[in-house]
Structures are given as structure tokens and as C-alpha cells.
CSV table of C-alpha atoms and ligand atoms in Angstrom, one decimal:
chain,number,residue,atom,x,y,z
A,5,UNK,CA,41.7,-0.9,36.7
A,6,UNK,CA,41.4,-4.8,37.2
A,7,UNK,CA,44.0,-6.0,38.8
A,8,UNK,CA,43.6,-9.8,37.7
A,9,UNK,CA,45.5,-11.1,34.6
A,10,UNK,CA,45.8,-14.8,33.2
A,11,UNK,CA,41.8,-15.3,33.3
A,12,UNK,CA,39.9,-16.7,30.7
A,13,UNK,CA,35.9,-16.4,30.7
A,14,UNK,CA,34.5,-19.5,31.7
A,15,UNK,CA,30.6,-20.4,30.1
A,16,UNK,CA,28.0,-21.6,31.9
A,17,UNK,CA,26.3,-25.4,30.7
A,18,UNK,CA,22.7,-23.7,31.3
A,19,UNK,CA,22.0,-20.7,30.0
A,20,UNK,CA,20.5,-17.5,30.9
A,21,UNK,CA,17.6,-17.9,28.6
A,22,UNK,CA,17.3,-21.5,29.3
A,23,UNK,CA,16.7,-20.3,33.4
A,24,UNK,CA,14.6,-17.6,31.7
A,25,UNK,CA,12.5,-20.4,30.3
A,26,UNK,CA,12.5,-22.2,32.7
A,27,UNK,CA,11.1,-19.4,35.1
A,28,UNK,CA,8.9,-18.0,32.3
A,29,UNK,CA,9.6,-15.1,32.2
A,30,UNK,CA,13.0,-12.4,31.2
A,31,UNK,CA,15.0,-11.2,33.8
A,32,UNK,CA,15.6,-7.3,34.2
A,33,UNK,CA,17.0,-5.0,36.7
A,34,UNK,CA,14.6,-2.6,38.2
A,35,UNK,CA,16.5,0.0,39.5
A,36,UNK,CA,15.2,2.5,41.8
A,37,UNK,CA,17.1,5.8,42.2
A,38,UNK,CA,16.0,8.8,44.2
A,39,UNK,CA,16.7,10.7,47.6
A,40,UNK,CA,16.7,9.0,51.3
A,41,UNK,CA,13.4,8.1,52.3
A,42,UNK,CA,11.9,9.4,48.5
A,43,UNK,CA,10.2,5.3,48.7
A,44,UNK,CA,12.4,3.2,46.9
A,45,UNK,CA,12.5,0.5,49.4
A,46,UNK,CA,8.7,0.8,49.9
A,47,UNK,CA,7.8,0.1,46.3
A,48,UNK,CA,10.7,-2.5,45.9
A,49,UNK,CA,9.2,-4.5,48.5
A,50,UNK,CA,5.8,-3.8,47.3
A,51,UNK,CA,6.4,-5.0,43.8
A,52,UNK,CA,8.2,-8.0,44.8
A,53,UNK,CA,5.2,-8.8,46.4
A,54,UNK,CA,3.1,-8.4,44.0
A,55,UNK,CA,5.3,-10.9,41.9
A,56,UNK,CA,5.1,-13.4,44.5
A,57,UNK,CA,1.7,-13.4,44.4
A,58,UNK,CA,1.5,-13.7,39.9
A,59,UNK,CA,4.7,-16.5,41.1
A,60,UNK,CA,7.6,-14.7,39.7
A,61,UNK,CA,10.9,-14.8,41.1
A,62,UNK,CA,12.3,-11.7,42.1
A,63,UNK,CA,15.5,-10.5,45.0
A,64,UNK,CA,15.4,-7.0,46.3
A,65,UNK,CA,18.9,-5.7,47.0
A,66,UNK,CA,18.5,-3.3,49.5
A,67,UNK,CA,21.2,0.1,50.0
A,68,UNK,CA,21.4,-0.1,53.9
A,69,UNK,CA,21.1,-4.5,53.7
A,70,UNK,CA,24.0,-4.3,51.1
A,71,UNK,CA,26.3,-2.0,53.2
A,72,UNK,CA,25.8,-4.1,56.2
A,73,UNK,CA,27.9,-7.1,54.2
A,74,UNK,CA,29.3,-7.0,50.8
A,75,UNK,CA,29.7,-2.8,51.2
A,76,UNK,CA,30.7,-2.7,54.6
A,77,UNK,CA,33.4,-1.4,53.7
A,78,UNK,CA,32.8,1.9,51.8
A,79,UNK,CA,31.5,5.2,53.2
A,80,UNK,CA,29.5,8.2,51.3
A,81,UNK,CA,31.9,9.8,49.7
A,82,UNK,CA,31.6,10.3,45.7
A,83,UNK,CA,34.4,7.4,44.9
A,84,UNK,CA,32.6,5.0,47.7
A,85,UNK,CA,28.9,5.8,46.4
A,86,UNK,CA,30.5,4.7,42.6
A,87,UNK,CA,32.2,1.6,44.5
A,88,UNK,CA,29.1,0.9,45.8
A,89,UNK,CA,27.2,0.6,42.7
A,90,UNK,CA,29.8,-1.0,40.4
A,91,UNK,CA,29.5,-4.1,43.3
A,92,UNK,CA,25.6,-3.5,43.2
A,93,UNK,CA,25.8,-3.4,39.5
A,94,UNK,CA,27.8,-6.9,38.9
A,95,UNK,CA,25.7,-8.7,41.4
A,96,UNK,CA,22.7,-7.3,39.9
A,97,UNK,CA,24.0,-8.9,36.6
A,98,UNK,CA,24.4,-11.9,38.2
A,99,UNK,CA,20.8,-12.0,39.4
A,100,UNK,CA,19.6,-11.2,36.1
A,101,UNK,CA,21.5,-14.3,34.6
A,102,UNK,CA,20.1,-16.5,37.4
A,103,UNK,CA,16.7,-16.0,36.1
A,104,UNK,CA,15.8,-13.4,38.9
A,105,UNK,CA,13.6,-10.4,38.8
A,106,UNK,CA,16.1,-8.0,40.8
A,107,UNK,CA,14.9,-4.9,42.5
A,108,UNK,CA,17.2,-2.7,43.9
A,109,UNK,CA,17.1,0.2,46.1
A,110,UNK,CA,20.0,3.1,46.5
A,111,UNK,CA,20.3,6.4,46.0
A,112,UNK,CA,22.8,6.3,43.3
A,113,UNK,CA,23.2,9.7,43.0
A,114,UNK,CA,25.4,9.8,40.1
A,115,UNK,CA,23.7,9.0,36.1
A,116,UNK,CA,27.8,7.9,35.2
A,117,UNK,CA,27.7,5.5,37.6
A,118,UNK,CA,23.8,4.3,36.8
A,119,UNK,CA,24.7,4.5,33.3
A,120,UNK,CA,27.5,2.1,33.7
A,121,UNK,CA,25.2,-0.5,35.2
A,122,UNK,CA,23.4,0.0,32.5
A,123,UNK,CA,26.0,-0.2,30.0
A,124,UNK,CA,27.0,-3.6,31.8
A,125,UNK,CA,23.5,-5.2,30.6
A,126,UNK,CA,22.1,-6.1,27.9
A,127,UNK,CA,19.6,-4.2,26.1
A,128,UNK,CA,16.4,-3.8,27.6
A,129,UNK,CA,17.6,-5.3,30.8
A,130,UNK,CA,18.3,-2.3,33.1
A,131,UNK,CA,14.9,-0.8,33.5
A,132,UNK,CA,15.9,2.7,35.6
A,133,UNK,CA,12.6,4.1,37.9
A,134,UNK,CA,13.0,7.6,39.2
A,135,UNK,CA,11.2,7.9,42.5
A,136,UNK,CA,10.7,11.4,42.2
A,137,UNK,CA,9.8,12.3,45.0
A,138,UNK,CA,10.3,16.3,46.7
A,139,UNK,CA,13.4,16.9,49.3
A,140,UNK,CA,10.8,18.7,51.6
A,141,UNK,CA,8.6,15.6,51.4
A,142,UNK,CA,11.5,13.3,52.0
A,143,UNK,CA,12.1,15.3,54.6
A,144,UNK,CA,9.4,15.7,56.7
A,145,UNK,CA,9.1,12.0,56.8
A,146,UNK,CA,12.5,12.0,57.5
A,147,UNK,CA,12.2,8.2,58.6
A,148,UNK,CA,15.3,7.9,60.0
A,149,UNK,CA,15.3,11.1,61.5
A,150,UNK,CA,19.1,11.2,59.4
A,151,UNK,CA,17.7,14.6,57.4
A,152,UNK,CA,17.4,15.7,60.9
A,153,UNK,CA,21.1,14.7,61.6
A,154,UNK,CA,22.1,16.4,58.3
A,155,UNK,CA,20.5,19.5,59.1
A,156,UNK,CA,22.2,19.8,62.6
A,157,UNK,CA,25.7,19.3,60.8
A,158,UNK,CA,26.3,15.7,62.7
A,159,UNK,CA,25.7,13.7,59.3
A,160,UNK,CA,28.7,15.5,56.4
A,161,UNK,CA,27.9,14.7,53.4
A,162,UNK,CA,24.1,14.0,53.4
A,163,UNK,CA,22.1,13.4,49.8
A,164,UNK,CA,20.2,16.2,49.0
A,165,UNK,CA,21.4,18.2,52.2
A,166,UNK,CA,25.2,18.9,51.2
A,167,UNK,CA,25.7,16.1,48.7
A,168,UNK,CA,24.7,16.2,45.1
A,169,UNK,CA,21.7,14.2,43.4
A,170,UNK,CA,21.6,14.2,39.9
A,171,UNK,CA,18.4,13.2,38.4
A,172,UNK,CA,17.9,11.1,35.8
A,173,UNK,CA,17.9,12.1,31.9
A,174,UNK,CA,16.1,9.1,30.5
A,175,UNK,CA,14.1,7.3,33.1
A,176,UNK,CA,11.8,4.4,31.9
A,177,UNK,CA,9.5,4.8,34.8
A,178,UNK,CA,8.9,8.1,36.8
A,179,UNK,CA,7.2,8.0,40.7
A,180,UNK,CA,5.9,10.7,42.7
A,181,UNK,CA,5.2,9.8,45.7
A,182,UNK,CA,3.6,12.6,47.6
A,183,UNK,CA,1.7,12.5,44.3
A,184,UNK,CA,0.4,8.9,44.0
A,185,UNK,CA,-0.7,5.9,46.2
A,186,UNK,CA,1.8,2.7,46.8
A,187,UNK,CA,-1.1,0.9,45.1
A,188,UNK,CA,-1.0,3.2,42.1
A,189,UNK,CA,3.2,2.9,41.9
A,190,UNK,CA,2.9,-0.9,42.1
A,191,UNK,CA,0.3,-1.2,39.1
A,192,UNK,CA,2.3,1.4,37.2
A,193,UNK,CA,5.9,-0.5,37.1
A,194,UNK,CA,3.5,-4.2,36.9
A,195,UNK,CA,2.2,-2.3,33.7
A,196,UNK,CA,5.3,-1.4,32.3
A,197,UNK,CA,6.6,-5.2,32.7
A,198,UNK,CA,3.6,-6.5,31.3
A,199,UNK,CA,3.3,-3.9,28.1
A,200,UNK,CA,7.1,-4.5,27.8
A,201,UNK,CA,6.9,-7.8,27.7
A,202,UNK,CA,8.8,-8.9,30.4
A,203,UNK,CA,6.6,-11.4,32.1
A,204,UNK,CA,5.5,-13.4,29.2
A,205,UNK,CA,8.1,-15.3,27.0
A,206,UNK,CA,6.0,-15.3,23.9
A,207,UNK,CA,5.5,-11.7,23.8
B,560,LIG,N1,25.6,10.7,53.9
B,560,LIG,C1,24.6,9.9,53.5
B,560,LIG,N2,23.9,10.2,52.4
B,560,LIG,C2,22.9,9.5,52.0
B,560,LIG,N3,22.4,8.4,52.8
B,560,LIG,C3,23.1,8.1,53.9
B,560,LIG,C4,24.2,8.8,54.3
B,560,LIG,N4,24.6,8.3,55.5
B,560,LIG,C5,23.9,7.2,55.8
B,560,LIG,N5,22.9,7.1,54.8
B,560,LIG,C6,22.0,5.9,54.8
B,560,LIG,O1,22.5,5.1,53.8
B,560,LIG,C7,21.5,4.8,52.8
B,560,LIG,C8,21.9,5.1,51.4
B,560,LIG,O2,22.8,4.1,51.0
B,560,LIG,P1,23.0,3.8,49.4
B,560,LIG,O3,23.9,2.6,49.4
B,560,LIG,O4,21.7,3.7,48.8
B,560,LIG,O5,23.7,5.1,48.9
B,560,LIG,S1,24.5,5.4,47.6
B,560,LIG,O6,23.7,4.8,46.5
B,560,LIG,O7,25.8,4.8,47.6
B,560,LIG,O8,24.5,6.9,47.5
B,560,LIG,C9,20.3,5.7,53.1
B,560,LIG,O9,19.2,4.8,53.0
B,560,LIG,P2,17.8,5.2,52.2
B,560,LIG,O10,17.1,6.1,53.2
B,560,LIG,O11,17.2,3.8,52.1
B,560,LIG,O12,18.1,5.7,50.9
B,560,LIG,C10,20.6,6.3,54.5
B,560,LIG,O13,19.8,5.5,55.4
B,561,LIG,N1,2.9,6.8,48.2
B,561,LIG,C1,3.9,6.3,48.9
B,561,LIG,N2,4.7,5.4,48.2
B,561,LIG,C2,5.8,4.9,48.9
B,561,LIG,N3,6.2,5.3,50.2
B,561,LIG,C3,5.4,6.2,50.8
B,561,LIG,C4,4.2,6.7,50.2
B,561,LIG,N4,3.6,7.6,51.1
B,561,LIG,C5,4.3,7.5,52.2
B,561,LIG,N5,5.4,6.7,52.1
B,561,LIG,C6,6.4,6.4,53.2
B,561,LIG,O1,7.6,7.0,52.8
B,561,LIG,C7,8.6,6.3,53.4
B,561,LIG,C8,9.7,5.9,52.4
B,561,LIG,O2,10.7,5.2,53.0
B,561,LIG,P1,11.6,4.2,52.2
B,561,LIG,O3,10.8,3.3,51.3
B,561,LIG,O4,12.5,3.5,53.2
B,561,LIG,O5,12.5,5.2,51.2
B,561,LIG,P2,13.9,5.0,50.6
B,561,LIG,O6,14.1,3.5,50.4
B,561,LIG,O7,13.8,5.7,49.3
B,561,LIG,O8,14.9,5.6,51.6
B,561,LIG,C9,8.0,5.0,54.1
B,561,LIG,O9,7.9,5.3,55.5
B,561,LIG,C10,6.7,4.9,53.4
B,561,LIG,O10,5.7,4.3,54.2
């Protein structure tokens, strides 16, 4: 599909583990997948936080935030959604090989299209976290009033409503929302990072 011929790869003088190093810790996507208003954003935020405050660098790339710029040009139909996440995906991996913790937040409601992010990192780099949280929680929070929107037939299309969501086969981290506190999320995915090794080089 790439349309550009006559390129040759170009290497960097620093590389991504000499960033890594220099940051002290690795660099891994932590990619949030789940329905509209399941808390993805909410946890992003809160974890990036959290890394602030143990000073580790981190980005969160944000669904809406993303569409606003580089995506403003694709809608929510099945080819735009995969558009949208192959972008998401290659400036994720350019994140990771700026030494950057990256969080990001859509829907990404197809596992091809999460699995080739995925495939588009290197090993151990793509950690995937299923907010797995109920539609009929989702929806009564419906913080956007959008489920609302969907119901009434003015939003076509909508996740969950009339659009599919497939859940993960293999997540590394699973969140239930209306099951546990922010608090508890936040610890669970700084546990995973820490056990993993991902926040100390000599692990
Ligand atoms: N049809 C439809 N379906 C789902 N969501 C919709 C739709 N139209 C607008 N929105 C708003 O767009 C946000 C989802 O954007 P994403 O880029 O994360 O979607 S996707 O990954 O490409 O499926 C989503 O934000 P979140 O609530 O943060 O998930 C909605 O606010
Ligand atoms: N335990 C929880 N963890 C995360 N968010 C929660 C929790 N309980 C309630 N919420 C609320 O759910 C909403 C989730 O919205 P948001 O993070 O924007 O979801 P998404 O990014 O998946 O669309 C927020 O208003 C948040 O305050």
C-alpha cells in the first residue's frame, strides 16, 4: 500500500536504548482499549500522573485530542477506525523510540488492527490493557451524553450501540471499572511495570 519508492532508511546517531538510558527506564506502549466512556482516558491520565510524581516520562495520546489534528480527517467507519490506529500506531512507535512512556486512549475496536500495532513493536513493547468495563455502566455514565445520541438514532454507527467491539484475546492487563477504584487500576498497571521490569534498567 505505500505509495513512496526510492527511500532508504535513515539511522539515528543516538539510539533508542541510549534515550532509554538516559531516562532510566524502557519505553512501552500502554494501550488502553475498551468502549466510550469504559475509563481509558481516566486511568491514562491517572497513571501518567503517577509517573510524574516517581519522574518518569510519559505522553498520553488521547482518541478525541488525536482526531482534532493529525485524524481530523477520518470518520468512524471500519476503514477510518483502522486509519486511525495505523497513524496512532506509528506515532506511538515514535514515542517509544524517543525514550517516552506512551499511554494511549481509543476504542480500537478491532484486535487486527491492535494486533498490528503490536506487530509494529518490538517484543514486550506493546503492553495492551482491557478496560473492561460493562456497556450498561458505560452507559449510564454516558459522559458525553453520545450513548444517548446513539440510542435516539442521531449518532450511526456508535461503539457498542450499532458498531462492533471485539474484545481482546490476550490482554496483559484487564480493568473493571464498576468493579475497582481509579486508585486500585493505577497501582495495578504501576505493578505490572514494576514486576515487568519496565521502570528499572537493571532488572
Ligand atoms: N460513532 C462513534 N463511535 C465511537 N465513538 C465515537 C463515535 N462518534 C464520536 N465518538 C467519539 O470519539 C471517541 C472515539 O475515538 P477513537 O479515535 O478512540 O475511536 S476508534 O479507536 O477509532 O474507534 C469517543 O471518545 P471516548 O469516549 O473517549 O472513547 C467518542 O467521544
Ligand atoms: N473506577 C473508575 N475508574 C475510571 N473511571 C471511572 C471510575 N469510576 C467512574 N469513572 C468515571 O467514568 C468516566 C470514564 O470516562 P473516560 O475516562 O473519558 O472514558 P473513555 O476515555 O474510555 O471514554 C469518567 O467520568 C470517570 O470519572
Amino acid at each position: 500500500m505505500s505509495k513512496s519508492t526510492n527511500i532508504t532508511w535513515q539511522n539515528t546517531q543516538v539510539s533508542k536504548q541510549q534515550r532509554q538510558t538516559l531516562a532510566g527506564h524502557r519505553s512501552p506502549v500502554l494501550w488502553f482499549t475498551g468502549l466510550s466512556g469504559s475509563g481509558k482516558s481516566t486511568i491514562a491520565n491517572a497513571v501518567a500522573q503517577r509517573l510524574y510524581e516517581e519522574q518518569v516520562n510519559s505522553y498520553v495520546l488521547d482518541g478525541d485530542n488525536m482526531r482534532f489534528g493529525l485524524n481530523s480527517n477520518l470518520g468512524f467507519s471500519a476503514a477510518d477506525r483502522q486509519e486511525n490506529i495505523r497513524r496512532v500506531g506509528e506515532v506511538s512507535k515514535l514515542f517509544v523510540d524517543a525514550g517516552v512512556i506512551t499511554l494511549t486512549a481509543f476504542i480500537s475496536p478491532y484486535q487486527a488492527d491492535r494486533d498490528q500495532v503490536r506487530d509494529l513493536l518490538a517484543a514486550g513493547e506493546f503492553v495492551e490493557i482491557f478496560v473492561d468495563t460493562p456497556l450498561a455502566v458505560c452507559e449510564e455514565r454516558d459522559v458525553k451524553q453520545l450513548y444517548a445520541k446513539a440510542r435516539r438514532g442521531d449518532i450511526k454507527g456508535f461503539t457498542g450501540i450499532d458498531a462492533p467491539y471485539e474484545a481482546p484475546t490476550q490482554p496483559e492487563i484487564t480493568i473493571d471499572t464498576s468493579k475497582q477504584p481509579l486508585s486500585e487500576s493505577v497501582e495495578q498497571i504501576m505493578r505490572y511495570l514494576t514486576n515487568h521490569g519496565y521502570l528499572d534498567l537493571s532488572a
